[in-house]
PDB file of C-alpha atoms in Angstrom:
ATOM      1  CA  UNK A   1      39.754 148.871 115.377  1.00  0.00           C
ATOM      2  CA  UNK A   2      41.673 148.421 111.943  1.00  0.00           C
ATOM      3  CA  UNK A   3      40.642 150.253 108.696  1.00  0.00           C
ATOM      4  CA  UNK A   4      42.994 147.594 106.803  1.00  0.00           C
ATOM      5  CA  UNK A   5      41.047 144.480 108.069  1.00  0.00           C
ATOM      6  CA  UNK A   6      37.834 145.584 107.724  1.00  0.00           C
ATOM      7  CA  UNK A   7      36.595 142.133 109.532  1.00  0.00           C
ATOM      8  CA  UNK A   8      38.632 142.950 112.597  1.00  0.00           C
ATOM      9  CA  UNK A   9      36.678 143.990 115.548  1.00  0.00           C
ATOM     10  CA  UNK A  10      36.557 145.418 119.180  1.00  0.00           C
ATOM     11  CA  UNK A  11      33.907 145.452 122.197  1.00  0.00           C
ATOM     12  CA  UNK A  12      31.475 148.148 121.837  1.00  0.00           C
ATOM     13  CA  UNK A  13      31.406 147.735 125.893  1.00  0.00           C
ATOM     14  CA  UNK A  14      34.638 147.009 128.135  1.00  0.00           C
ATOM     15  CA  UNK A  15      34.380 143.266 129.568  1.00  0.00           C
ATOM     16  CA  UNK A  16      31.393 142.566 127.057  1.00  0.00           C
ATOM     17  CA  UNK A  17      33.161 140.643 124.345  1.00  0.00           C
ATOM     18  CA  UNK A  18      29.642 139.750 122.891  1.00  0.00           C
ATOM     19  CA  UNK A  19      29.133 143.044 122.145  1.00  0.00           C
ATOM     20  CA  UNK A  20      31.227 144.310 119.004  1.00  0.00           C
ATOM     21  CA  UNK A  21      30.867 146.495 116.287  1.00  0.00           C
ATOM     22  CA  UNK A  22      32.749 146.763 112.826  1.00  0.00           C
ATOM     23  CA  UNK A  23      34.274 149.959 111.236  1.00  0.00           C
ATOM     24  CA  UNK A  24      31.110 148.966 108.661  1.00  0.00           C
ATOM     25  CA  UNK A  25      28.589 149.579 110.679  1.00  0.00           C
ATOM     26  CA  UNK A  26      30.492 152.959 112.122  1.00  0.00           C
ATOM     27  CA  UNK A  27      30.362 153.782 108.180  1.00  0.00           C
ATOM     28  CA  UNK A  28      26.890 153.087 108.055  1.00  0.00           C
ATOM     29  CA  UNK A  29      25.491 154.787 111.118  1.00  0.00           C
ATOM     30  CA  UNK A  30      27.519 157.970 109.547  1.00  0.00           C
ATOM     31  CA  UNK A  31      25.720 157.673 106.308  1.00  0.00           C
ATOM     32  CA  UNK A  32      22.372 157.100 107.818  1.00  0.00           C
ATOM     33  CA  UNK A  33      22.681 160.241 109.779  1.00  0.00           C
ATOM     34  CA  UNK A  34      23.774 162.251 107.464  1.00  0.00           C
ATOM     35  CA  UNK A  35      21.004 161.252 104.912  1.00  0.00           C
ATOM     36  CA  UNK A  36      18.279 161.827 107.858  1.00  0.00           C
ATOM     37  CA  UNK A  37      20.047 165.595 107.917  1.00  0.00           C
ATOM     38  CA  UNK A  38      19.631 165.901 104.518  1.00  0.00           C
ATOM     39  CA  UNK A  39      15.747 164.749 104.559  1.00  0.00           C
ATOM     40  CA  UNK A  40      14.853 166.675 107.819  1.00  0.00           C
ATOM     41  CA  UNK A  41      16.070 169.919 106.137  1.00  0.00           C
ATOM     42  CA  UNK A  42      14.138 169.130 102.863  1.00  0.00           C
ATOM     43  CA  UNK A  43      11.229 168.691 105.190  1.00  0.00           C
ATOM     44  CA  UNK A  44      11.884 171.855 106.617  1.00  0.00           C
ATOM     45  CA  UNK A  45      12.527 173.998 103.595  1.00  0.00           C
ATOM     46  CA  UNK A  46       9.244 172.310 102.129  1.00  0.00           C
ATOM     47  CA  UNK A  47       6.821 173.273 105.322  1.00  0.00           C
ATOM     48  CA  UNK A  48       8.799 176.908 105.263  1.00  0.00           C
ATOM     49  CA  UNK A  49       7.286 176.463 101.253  1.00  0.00           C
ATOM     50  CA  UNK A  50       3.255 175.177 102.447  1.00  0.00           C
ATOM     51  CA  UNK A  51       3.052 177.614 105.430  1.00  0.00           C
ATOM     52  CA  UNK A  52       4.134 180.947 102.621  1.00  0.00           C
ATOM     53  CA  UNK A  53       1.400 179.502 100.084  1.00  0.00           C
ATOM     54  CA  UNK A  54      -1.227 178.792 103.162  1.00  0.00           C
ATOM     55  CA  UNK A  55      -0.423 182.251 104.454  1.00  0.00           C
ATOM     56  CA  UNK A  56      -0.958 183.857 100.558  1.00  0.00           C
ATOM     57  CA  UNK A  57      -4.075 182.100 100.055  1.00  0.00           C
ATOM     58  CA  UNK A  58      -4.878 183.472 103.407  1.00  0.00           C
ATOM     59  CA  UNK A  59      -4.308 186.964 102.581  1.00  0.00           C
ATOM     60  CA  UNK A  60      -6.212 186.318  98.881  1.00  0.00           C
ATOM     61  CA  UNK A  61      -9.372 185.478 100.893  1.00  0.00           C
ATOM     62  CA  UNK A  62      -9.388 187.643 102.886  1.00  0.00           C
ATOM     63  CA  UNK A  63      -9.591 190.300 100.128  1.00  0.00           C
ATOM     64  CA  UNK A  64     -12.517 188.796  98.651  1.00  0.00           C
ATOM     65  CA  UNK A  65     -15.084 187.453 100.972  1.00  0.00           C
TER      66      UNK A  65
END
């Protein structure tokens, strides 16, 4: 696979010439994994933010019944 000819391509699978892929898709698979990394740990840092407010309002109530 050639980064100069981006149009060039080679079989994803030996003997299956059907099956190809371009260094643009390779690019995009990257990209859409690394923004999926970048949401999953935004998810993450924002449940880590809900469960210390759940467990606050928790401890609130159970000071005044």
């Amino acid at each position: 696979m050639s980064v100069e000819i981006p149009d060039q391509v080679e079989p994803v699978i030996e003997n299956r010439p059907d099956l190809f892929a371009s260094i643009v898709w390779f690019n995009f698979l990257q990209e859409l994994v690394r923004q999926h990394n970048a949401l999953q740990a935004t998810v993450a840092e924002q449940q880590t933010q809900i469960d210390d407010l759940t467990s606050r309002v928790e401890a609130l109530e159970s000071l005044h019944p």
